[in-house]
GROMACS .gro file of C-alpha atoms in nm:
model
  161
    1VAL     CA    1   8.915  10.160   5.305
    2ARG     CA    2   8.842   9.977   5.626
    3VAL     CA    3   9.204   9.939   5.819
    4LEU     CA    4   9.049   9.752   6.084
    5GLY     CA    5   8.833   9.529   5.889
    6GLU     CA    6   8.428   9.393   5.955
    7PHE     CA    7   8.502   9.110   6.214
    8ALA     CA    8   8.771   9.254   6.461
    9LEU     CA    9   8.757   9.370   6.790
   10ILE     CA   10   8.850   9.722   6.702
   11ARG     CA   11   8.639   9.842   6.385
   12GLY     CA   12   8.761  10.129   6.127
   13VAL     CA   13   9.040  10.340   5.926
   14PRO     CA   14   9.300  10.544   6.120
   15LEU     CA   15   9.502  10.738   5.919
   16PHE     CA   16   9.877  10.975   6.021
   17GLY     CA   17  10.033  11.208   5.798
   18TYR     CA   18  10.273  11.495   5.833
   19HIS     CA   19  10.121  11.863   5.662
   20HIS     CA   20  10.402  12.102   5.539
   21LEU     CA   21  10.301  12.403   5.318
   22ARG     CA   22  10.516  12.684   5.198
   23ALA     CA   23  10.353  12.982   5.015
   24ASP     CA   24  10.483  13.170   4.770
   25ASP     CA   25  10.342  13.537   4.991
   26PRO     CA   26  10.474  13.436   5.364
   27VAL     CA   27  10.402  13.747   5.453
   28SER     CA   28  10.009  13.735   5.427
   29LEU     CA   29  10.026  13.308   5.426
   30PRO     CA   30  10.348  13.233   5.771
   31GLU     CA   31  10.491  12.843   5.685
   32TYR     CA   32  10.305  12.505   5.869
   33SER     CA   33  10.472  12.233   5.931
   34GLY     CA   34  10.266  11.972   6.162
   35LEU     CA   35  10.085  11.668   6.208
   36THR     CA   36   9.746  11.548   6.101
   37THR     CA   37   9.519  11.270   6.172
   38ASP     CA   38   9.238  11.078   6.122
   39VAL     CA   39   9.137  10.869   6.337
   40ASP     CA   40   8.767  10.722   6.356
   41VAL     CA   41   8.727  10.317   6.506
   42ALA     CA   42   8.374  10.159   6.696
   43TYR     CA   43   8.420   9.874   6.951
   44THR     CA   44   8.024   9.687   6.953
   45ALA     CA   45   8.005   9.489   7.281
   46PRO     CA   46   7.806   9.127   7.317
   47THR     CA   47   7.556   9.439   7.530
   48GLN     CA   48   7.443   9.579   7.225
   49THR     CA   49   7.642   9.861   7.306
   50ARG     CA   50   7.868  10.102   7.030
   51ILE     CA   51   8.166  10.260   7.115
   52GLU     CA   52   8.305  10.536   6.865
   53ALA     CA   53   8.599  10.787   6.879
   54THR     CA   54   8.710  11.079   6.644
   55VAL     CA   55   8.989  11.252   6.659
   56GLN     CA   56   9.101  11.506   6.340
   57ARG     CA   57   9.396  11.755   6.341
   58ASP     CA   58   9.466  11.968   5.988
   59LEU     CA   59   9.479  12.286   5.858
   60ARG     CA   60   9.186  12.409   5.744
   61GLN     CA   61   9.135  12.695   5.502
   62SER     CA   62   8.941  13.049   5.750
   63PRO     CA   63   8.660  13.229   5.578
   64ASP     CA   64   8.805  13.589   5.738
   65PRO     CA   65   9.117  13.759   5.500
   66ARG     CA   66   9.301  13.838   5.810
   67THR     CA   67   9.371  13.478   5.896
   68PRO     CA   68   9.340  13.321   5.585
   69GLN     CA   69   9.421  12.968   5.816
   70TYR     CA   70   9.407  12.758   6.101
   71THR     CA   71   9.544  12.423   6.344
   72GLN     CA   72   9.160  12.224   6.346
   73LEU     CA   73   9.151  11.985   6.605
   74THR     CA   74   8.838  11.776   6.684
   75TRP     CA   75   8.765  11.525   6.919
   76GLY     CA   76   8.487  11.296   7.027
   77GLY     CA   77   8.292  11.057   7.088
   78ILE     CA   78   7.923  10.814   7.047
   79VAL     CA   79   7.814  10.605   7.259
   80THR     CA   80   7.536  10.416   7.085
   81GLN     CA   81   7.344  10.196   7.301
   82ARG     CA   82   7.033   9.908   7.072
   83LEU     CA   83   6.675   9.946   7.357
   84PHE     CA   84   6.469   9.666   7.171
   85GLY     CA   85   6.455   9.590   6.819
   86ARG     CA   86   6.500   9.865   6.594
   87TRP     CA   87   6.529  10.155   6.864
   88ASP     CA   88   6.835  10.270   7.064
   89VAL     CA   89   6.988  10.608   7.201
   90GLN     CA   90   7.288  10.767   7.168
   91VAL     CA   91   7.488  11.015   7.400
   92SER     CA   92   7.756  11.238   7.173
   93GLY     CA   93   8.051  11.475   7.291
   94TYR     CA   94   8.262  11.654   7.083
   95ARG     CA   95   8.531  11.918   7.163
   96VAL     CA   96   8.685  12.167   6.876
   97ARG     CA   97   8.986  12.360   6.931
   98GLN     CA   98   9.127  12.594   6.630
   99ASP     CA   99   9.446  12.793   6.602
  100TYR     CA  100   9.479  13.073   6.383
  101LEU     CA  101   9.789  13.124   6.294
  102SER     CA  102   9.975  13.432   6.307
  103THR     CA  103   9.991  13.719   6.012
  104SER     CA  104  10.110  14.010   5.959
  105LEU     CA  105   9.777  14.181   5.999
  106ALA     CA  106   9.593  13.985   6.335
  107ALA     CA  107   9.718  13.832   6.572
  108ALA     CA  108   9.737  13.427   6.692
  109ARG     CA  109   9.416  13.276   6.848
  110THR     CA  110   9.246  13.005   6.975
  111ASP     CA  111   8.864  12.921   6.935
  112LEU     CA  112   8.686  12.621   7.129
  113SER     CA  113   8.352  12.472   7.032
  114ASP     CA  114   8.177  12.172   7.272
  115ARG     CA  115   7.898  12.005   7.192
  116ALA     CA  116   7.712  11.771   7.403
  117GLY     CA  117   7.389  11.585   7.318
  118ALA     CA  118   7.151  11.290   7.279
  119SER     CA  119   6.932  11.148   7.064
  120LEU     CA  120   6.653  10.836   6.981
  121GLY     CA  121   6.639  10.707   6.698
  122TYR     CA  122   6.553  10.446   6.463
  123VAL     CA  123   6.717  10.189   6.188
  124LEU     CA  124   6.599  10.177   5.906
  125ALA     CA  125   6.812   9.964   5.761
  126ARG     CA  126   7.124   9.775   5.737
  127GLN     CA  127   7.367  10.147   5.834
  128VAL     CA  128   7.041  10.380   5.766
  129ARG     CA  129   6.956  10.553   6.084
  130ALA     CA  130   6.651  10.798   6.136
  131SER     CA  131   6.731  11.030   6.430
  132LEU     CA  132   6.575  11.277   6.686
  133ASP     CA  133   6.818  11.473   6.818
  134ILE     CA  134   6.907  11.742   7.061
  135ASN     CA  135   7.219  11.947   7.152
  136ALA     CA  136   7.369  12.163   7.375
  137VAL     CA  137   7.672  12.394   7.172
  138ASN     CA  138   7.907  12.637   7.291
  139ARG     CA  139   8.214  12.858   7.146
  140ARG     CA  140   8.512  13.075   7.295
  141SER     CA  141   8.665  13.256   7.090
  142ASP     CA  142   8.925  13.575   7.141
  143LEU     CA  143   8.729  13.756   6.970
  144GLN     CA  144   8.411  13.827   7.195
  145PRO     CA  145   8.113  13.803   6.900
  146ARG     CA  146   8.251  13.543   6.811
  147ASP     CA  147   8.080  13.351   7.153
  148TYR     CA  148   7.764  13.164   7.160
  149ARG     CA  149   7.627  12.878   7.339
  150GLY     CA  150   7.251  12.737   7.270
  151VAL     CA  151   7.039  12.426   7.252
  152VAL     CA  152   6.952  12.307   6.903
  153GLY     CA  153   6.675  12.031   6.839
  154GLY     CA  154   6.655  11.850   6.503
  155PHE     CA  155   6.625  11.495   6.294
  156SER     CA  156   6.886  11.393   6.117
  157MET     CA  157   6.883  11.103   5.872
  158THR     CA  158   7.282  10.902   5.841
  159TYR     CA  159   7.392  10.664   5.652
  160GLY     CA  160   7.690  10.466   5.625
  161TYR     CA  161   7.782  10.483   5.976
   0.00000   0.00000   0.00000
C-alpha cells in the first residue's frame, strides 16, 4: 500500500501503531507496551538524486531464552546519484538499537549496531538494480563477546525499491 502516491513529491509508506503484550507467564516474559513504526519514504530530485529514509521500531523475538524479547529501533538512509545511463552510486548508513527487556534470568541491556557503506550499481530494469557493495559494520553490546567490527563486501540484487 502506497500512502504517499507515485506522483507525490515524497513517496513511500509511513505506518504507526501501538503494541501491547501481556504474557501468560510474566516471570519469563515481561509485559510490554510501546509505539511501533515502519516508515519508508523517498524523494527524487530533478538532478537524478534519490534520498531515502527508513525508521522501524517494534518488539522482536530474541534467540536467547534468558531474554526472550527486545525492542528494536532501526533508522537510516540511502542517497543514490545517477551517474550516466543506467549507472549509479549509493551511500548508505544505518543504526540499529536493540533494548533487551529485563527478566528474572537476565538484566536489561542495550546493543548498538552501525553500518555505513557505498555501492556502484547498474539498473537492469524498472525497479531492478545490481550492485557491488562495501560496508563497514560495528556492533557494541553490554555482553563483551558479542562486540564485533569489520568490513563486508559483495554483490547484491535489489528489486521493488
